[in-house]
PDB file of C-alpha atoms and ligand atoms in Angstrom:
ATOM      1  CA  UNK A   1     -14.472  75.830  14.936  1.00  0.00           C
ATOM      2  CA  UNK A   2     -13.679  74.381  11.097  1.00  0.00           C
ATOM      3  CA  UNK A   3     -16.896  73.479   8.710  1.00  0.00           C
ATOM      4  CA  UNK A   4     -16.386  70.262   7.220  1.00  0.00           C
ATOM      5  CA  UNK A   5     -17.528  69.787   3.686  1.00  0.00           C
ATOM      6  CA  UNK A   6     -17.904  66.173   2.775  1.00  0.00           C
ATOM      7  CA  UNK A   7     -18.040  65.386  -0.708  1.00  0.00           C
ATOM      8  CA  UNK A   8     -21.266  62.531  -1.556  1.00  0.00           C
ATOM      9  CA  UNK A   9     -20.114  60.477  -4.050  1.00  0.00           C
ATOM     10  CA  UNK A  10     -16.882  58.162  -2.946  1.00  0.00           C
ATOM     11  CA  UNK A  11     -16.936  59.763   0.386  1.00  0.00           C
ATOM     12  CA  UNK A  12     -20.019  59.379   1.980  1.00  0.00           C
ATOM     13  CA  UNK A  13     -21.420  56.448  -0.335  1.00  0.00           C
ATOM     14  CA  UNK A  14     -19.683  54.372  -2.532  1.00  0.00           C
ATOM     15  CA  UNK A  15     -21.809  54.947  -5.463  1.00  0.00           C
ATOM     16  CA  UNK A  16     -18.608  55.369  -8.020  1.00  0.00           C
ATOM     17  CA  UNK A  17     -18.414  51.495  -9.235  1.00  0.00           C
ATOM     18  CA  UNK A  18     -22.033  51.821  -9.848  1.00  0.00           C
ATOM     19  CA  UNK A  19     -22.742  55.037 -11.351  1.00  0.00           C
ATOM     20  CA  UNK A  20     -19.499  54.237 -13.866  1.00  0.00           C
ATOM     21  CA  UNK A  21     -20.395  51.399 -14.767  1.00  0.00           C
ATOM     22  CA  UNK A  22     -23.951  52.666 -15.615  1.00  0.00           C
ATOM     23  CA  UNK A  23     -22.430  55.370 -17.254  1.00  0.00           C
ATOM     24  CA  UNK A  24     -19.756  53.166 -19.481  1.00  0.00           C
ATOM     25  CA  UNK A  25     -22.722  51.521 -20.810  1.00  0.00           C
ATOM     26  CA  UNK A  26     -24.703  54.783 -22.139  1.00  0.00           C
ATOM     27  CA  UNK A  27     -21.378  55.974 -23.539  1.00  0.00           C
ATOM     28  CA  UNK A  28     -20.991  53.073 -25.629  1.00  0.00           C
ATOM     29  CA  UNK A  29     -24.632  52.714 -26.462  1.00  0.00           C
ATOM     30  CA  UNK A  30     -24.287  56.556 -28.076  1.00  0.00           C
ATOM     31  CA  UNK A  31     -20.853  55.761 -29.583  1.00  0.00           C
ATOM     32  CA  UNK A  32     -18.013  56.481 -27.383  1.00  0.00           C
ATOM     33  CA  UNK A  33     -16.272  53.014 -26.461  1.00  0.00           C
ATOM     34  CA  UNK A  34     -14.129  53.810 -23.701  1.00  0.00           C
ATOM     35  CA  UNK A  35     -12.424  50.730 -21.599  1.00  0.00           C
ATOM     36  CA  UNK A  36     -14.054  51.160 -17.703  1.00  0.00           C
ATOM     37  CA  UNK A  37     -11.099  52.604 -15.741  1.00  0.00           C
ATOM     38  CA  UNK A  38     -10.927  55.121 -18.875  1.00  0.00           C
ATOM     39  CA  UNK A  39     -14.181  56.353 -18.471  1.00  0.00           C
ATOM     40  CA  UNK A  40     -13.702  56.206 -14.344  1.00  0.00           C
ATOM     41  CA  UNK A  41     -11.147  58.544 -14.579  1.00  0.00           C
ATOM     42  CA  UNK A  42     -12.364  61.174 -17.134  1.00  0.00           C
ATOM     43  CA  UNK A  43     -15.818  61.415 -15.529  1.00  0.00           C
ATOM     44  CA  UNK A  44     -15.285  60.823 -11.805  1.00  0.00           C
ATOM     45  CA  UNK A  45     -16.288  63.585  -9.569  1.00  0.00           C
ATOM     46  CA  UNK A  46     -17.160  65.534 -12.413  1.00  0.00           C
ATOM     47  CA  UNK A  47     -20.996  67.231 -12.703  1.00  0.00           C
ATOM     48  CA  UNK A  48     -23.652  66.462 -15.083  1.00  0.00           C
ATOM     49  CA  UNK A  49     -22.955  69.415 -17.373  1.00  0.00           C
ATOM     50  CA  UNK A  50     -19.542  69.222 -17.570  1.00  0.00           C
ATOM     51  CA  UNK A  51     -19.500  65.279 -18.048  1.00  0.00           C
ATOM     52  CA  UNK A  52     -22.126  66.023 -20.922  1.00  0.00           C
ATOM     53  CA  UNK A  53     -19.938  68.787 -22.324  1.00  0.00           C
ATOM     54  CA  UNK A  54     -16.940  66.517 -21.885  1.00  0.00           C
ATOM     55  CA  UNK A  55     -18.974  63.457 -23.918  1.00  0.00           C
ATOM     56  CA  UNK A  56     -19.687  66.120 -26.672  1.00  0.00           C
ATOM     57  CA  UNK A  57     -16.637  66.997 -26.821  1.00  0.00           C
ATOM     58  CA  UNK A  58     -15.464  63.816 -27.512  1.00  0.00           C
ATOM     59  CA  UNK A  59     -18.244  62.545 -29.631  1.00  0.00           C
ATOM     60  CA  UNK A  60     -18.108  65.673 -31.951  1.00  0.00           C
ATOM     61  CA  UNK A  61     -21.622  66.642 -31.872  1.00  0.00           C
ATOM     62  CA  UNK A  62     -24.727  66.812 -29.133  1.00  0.00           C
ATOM     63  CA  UNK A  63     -25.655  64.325 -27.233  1.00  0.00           C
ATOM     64  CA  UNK A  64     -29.607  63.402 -28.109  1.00  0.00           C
ATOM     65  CA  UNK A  65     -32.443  64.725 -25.433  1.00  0.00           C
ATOM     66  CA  UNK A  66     -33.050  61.599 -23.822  1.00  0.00           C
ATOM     67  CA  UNK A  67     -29.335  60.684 -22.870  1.00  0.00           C
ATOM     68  CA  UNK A  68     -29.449  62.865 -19.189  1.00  0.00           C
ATOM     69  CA  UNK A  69     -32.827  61.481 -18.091  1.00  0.00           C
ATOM     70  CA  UNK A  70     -32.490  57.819 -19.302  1.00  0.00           C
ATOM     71  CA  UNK A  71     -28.618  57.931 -17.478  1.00  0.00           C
ATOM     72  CA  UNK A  72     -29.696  59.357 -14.158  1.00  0.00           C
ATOM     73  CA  UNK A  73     -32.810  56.797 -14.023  1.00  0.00           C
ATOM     74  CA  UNK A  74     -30.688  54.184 -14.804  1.00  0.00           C
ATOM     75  CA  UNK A  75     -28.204  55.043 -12.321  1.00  0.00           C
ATOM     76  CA  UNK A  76     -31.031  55.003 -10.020  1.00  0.00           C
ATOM     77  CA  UNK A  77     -32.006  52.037 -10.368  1.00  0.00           C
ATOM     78  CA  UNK A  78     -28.179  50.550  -9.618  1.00  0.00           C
ATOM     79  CA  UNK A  79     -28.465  52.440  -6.625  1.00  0.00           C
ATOM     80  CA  UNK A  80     -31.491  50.913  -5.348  1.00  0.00           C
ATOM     81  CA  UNK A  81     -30.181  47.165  -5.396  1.00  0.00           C
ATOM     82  CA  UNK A  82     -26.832  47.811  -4.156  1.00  0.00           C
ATOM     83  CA  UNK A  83     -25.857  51.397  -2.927  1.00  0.00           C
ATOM     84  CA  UNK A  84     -23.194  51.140   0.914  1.00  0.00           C
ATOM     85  CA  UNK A  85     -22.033  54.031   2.936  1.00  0.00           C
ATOM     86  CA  UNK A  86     -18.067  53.793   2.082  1.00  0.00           C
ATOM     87  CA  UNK A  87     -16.604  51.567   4.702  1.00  0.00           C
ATOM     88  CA  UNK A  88     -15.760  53.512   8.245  1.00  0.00           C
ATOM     89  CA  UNK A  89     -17.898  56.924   7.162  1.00  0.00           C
ATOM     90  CA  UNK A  90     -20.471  55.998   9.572  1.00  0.00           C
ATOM     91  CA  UNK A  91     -18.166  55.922  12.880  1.00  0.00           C
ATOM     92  CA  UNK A  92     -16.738  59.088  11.582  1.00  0.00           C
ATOM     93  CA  UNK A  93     -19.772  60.697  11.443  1.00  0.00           C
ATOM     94  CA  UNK A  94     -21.100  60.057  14.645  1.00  0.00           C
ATOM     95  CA  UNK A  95     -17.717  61.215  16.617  1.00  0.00           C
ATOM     96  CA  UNK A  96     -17.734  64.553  14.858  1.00  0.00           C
ATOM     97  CA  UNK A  97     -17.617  67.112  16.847  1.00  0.00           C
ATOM     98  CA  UNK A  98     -17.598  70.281  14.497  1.00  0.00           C
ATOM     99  CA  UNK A  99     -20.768  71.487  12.484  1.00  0.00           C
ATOM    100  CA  UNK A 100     -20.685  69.461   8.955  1.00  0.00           C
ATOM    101  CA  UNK A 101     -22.161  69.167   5.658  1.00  0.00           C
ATOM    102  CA  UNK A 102     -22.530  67.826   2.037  1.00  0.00           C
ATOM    103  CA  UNK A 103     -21.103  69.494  -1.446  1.00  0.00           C
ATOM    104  CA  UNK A 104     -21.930  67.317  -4.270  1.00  0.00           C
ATOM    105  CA  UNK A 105     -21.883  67.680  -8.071  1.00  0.00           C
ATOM    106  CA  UNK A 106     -25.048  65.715  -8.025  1.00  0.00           C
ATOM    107  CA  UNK A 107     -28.082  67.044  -7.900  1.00  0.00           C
ATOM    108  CA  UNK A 108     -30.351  67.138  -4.707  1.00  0.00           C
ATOM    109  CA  UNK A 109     -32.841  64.488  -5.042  1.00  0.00           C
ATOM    110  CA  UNK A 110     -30.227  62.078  -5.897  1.00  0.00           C
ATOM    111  CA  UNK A 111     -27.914  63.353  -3.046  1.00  0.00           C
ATOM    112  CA  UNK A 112     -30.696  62.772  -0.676  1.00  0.00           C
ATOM    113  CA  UNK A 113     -31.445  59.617  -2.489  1.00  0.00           C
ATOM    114  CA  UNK A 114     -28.005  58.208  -1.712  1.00  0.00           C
ATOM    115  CA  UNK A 115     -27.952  59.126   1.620  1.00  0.00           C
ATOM    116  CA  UNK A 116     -31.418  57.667   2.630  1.00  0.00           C
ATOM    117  CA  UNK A 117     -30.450  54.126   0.936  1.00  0.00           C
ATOM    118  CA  UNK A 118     -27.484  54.139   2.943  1.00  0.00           C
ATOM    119  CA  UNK A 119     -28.692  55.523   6.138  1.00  0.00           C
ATOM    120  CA  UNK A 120     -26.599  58.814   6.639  1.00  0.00           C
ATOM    121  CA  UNK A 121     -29.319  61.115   5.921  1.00  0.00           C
ATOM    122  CA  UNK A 122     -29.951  61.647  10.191  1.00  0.00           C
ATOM    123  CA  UNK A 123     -26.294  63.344   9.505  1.00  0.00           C
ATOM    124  CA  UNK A 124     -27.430  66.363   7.024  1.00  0.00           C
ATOM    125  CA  UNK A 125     -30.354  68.108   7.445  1.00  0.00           C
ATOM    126  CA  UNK A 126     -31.896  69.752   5.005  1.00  0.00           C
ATOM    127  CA  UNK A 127     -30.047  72.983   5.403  1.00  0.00           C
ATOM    128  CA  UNK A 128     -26.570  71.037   5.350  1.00  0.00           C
ATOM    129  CA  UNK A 129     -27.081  69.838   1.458  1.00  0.00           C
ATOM    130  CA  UNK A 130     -25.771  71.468  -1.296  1.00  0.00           C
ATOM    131  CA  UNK A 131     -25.819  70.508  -5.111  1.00  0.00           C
ATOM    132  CA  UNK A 132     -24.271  71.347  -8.116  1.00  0.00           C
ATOM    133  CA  UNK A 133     -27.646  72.607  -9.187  1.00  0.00           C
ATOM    134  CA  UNK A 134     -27.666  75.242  -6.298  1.00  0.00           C
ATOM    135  CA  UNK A 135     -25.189  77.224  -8.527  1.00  0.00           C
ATOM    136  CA  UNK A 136     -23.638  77.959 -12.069  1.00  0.00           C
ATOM    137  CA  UNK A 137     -20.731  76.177 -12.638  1.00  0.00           C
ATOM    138  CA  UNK A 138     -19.622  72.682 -10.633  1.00  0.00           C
ATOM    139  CA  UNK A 139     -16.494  71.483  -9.555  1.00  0.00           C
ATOM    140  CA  UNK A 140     -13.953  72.063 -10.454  1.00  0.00           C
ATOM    141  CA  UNK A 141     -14.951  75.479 -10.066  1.00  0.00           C
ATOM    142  CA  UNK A 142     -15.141  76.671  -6.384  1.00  0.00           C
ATOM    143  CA  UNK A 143     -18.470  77.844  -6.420  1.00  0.00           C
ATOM    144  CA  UNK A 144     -20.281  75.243  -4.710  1.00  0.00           C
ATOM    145  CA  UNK A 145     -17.350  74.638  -2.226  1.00  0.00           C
ATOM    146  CA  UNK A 146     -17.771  78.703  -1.546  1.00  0.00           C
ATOM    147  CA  UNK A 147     -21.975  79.018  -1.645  1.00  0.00           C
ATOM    148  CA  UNK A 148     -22.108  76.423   1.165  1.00  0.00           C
ATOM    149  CA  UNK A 149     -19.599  77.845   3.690  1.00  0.00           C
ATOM    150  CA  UNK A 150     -21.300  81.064   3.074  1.00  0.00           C
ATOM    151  CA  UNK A 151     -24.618  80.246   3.861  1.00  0.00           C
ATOM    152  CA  UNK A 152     -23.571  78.323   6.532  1.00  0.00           C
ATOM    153  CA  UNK A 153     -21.802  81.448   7.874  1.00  0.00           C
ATOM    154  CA  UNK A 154     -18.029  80.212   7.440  1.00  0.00           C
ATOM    155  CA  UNK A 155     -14.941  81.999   5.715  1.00  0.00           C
ATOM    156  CA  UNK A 156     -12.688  79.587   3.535  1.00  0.00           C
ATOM    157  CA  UNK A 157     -10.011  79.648   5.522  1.00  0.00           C
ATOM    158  CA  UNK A 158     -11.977  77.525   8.418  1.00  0.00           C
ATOM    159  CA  UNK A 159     -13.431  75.134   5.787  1.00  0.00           C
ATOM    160  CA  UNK A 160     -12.211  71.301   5.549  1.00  0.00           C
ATOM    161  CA  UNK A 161     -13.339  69.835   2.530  1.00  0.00           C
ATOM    162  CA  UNK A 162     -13.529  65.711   2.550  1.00  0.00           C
ATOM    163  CA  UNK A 163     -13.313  64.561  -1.319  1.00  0.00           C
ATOM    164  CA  UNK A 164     -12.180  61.807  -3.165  1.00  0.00           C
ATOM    165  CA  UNK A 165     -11.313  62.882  -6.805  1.00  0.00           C
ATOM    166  CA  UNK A 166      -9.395  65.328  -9.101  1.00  0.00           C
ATOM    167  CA  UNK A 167     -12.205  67.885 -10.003  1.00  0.00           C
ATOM    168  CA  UNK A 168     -13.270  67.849  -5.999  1.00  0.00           C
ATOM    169  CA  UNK A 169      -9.787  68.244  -5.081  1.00  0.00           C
ATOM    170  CA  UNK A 170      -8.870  71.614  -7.412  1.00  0.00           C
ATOM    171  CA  UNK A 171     -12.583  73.111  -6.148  1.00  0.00           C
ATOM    172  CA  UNK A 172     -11.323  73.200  -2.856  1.00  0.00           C
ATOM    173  CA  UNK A 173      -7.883  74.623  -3.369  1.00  0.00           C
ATOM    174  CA  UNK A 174      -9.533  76.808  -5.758  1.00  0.00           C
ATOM    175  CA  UNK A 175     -11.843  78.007  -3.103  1.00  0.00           C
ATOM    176  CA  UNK A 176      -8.455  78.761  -0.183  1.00  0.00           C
ATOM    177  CA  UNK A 177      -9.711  75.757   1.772  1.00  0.00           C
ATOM    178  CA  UNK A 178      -8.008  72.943   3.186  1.00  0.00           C
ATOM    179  CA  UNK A 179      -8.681  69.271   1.706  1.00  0.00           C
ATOM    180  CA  UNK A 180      -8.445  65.766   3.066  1.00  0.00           C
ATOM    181  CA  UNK A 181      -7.896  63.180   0.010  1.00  0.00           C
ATOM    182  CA  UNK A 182      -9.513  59.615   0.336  1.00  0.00           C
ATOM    183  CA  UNK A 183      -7.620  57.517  -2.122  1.00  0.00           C
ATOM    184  CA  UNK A 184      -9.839  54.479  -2.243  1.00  0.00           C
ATOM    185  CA  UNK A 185     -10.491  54.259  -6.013  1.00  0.00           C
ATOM    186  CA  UNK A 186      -8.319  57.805  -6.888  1.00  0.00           C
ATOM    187  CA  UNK A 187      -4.194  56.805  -7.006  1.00  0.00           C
ATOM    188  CA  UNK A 188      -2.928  58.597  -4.010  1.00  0.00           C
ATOM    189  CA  UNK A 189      -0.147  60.647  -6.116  1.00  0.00           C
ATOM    190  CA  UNK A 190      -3.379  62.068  -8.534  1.00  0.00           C
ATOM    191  CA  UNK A 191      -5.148  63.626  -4.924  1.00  0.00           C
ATOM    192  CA  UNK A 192      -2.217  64.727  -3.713  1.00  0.00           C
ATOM    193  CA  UNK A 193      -0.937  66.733  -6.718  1.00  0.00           C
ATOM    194  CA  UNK A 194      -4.067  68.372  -6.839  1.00  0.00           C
ATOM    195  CA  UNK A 195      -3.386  69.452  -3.663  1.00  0.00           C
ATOM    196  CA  UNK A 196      -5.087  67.390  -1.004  1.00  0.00           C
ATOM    197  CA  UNK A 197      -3.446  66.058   2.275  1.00  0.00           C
ATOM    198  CA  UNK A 198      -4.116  61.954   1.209  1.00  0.00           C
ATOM    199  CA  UNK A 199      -5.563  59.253   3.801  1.00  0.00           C
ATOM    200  CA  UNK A 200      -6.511  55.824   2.509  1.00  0.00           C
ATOM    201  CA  UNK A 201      -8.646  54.647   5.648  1.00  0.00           C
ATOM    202  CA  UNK A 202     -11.958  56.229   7.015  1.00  0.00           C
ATOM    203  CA  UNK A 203      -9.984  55.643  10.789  1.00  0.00           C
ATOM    204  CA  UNK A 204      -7.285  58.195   9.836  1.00  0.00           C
ATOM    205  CA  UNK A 205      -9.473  60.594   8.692  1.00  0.00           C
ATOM    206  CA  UNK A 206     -10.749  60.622  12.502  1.00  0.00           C
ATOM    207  CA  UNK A 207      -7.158  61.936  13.827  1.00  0.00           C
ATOM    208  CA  UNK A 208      -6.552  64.687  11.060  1.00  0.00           C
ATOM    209  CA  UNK A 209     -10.017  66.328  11.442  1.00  0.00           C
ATOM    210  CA  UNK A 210     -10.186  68.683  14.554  1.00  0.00           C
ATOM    211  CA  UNK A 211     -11.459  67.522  17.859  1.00  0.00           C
TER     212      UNK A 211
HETATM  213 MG1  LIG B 323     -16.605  62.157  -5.134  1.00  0.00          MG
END
């Protein structure tokens, strides 16, 4: 029996528009004018520390005190109005048949957040959760990918991961476990030469995940 690790963000709620757009608008407000699908694709799937080391990076110097707190409130507040479960996740959800759970860069009171506004929380128990905060370094790096299946009592090798950008993508194959692309809002050849096998509809995920 495989573990399947769905990714939050773009795969189980289709926060992205929202939480980029929130986020092109703090990146300009500190100095770094970057056109939307610019800053989409740099900071998509990416955690809070390494999108703040990336900004600072960029920007030359720190970023001031206030810019994490005022971003994720913000980003809060989009979610509130207008947060949906990607289109099809539901359906998949209820006809899975192996044990599941959720790996996300975020951290875990927006992760729950998310999936109480959009009605998927009855799908991950508390146990089933894990965030980027749980451990040191976030995707890219494996280590959240690997935590999970280990508490959860799986090797990597029967791990499916579910994700839907770059950074998600190169945790999994950096953790030896298999990984389903959703192209939605990621170009199909940028999942699939990060390694991923690359749907484009919630229905065909359904037929590659085990019965
Ligand atoms: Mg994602």
């Amino acid at each position: 029996m495989a573990l399947i690790i769905f990714d939050c963000d773009g795969v189980l709620v289709d926060s992205e528009p929202l939480a980029n757009r929130v986020l092109n608008e703090h990146l300009r407000a500190v100095g770094l004018d970057l056109a939307l699908d610019e800053s989409t694709a740099l900071f998509t799937g990416l955690s809070m520390n390494s999108s703040v080391a990336l900004i600072e990076a960029r920007l030359g110097r720190r970023l001031p005190a206030r810019f994490v707190p005022d971003l994720r409130a913000a980003t809060e507040h989009a979610f509130r109005g207008s947060l949906q479960p990607v289109s099809g996740i539901a359906s998949v959800l209820e006809r899975l048949r192996s044990p599941s759970c959720v790996a996300s860069s975020g951290i875990h009171s927006k992760i729950r957040r998310s999936l109480e506004l959009t009605g998927l929380r009855r799908f991950f128990p508390d146990g089933r959760i894990f965030s980027a905060e749980d451990v040191s370094r976030g995707k890219p790096a494996p280590d959240l990918l690997l935590h999970g299946a280990s508490r959860l009592g799986f090797a990597p090798a029967d791990c499916i991961v579910v994700e839907d950008s770059r950074p998600g993508v190169l945790a999994a194959r950096a953790a030896g476990m298999r990984v389903f692309g959703y192209a939605e809002r990621t170009p199909s050849r940028v999942l699939a030469a990060a390694g991923a096998t690359v749907f484009t509809e919630m229905a065909e995920l359904e037929a590659l995940l085990p019965d």
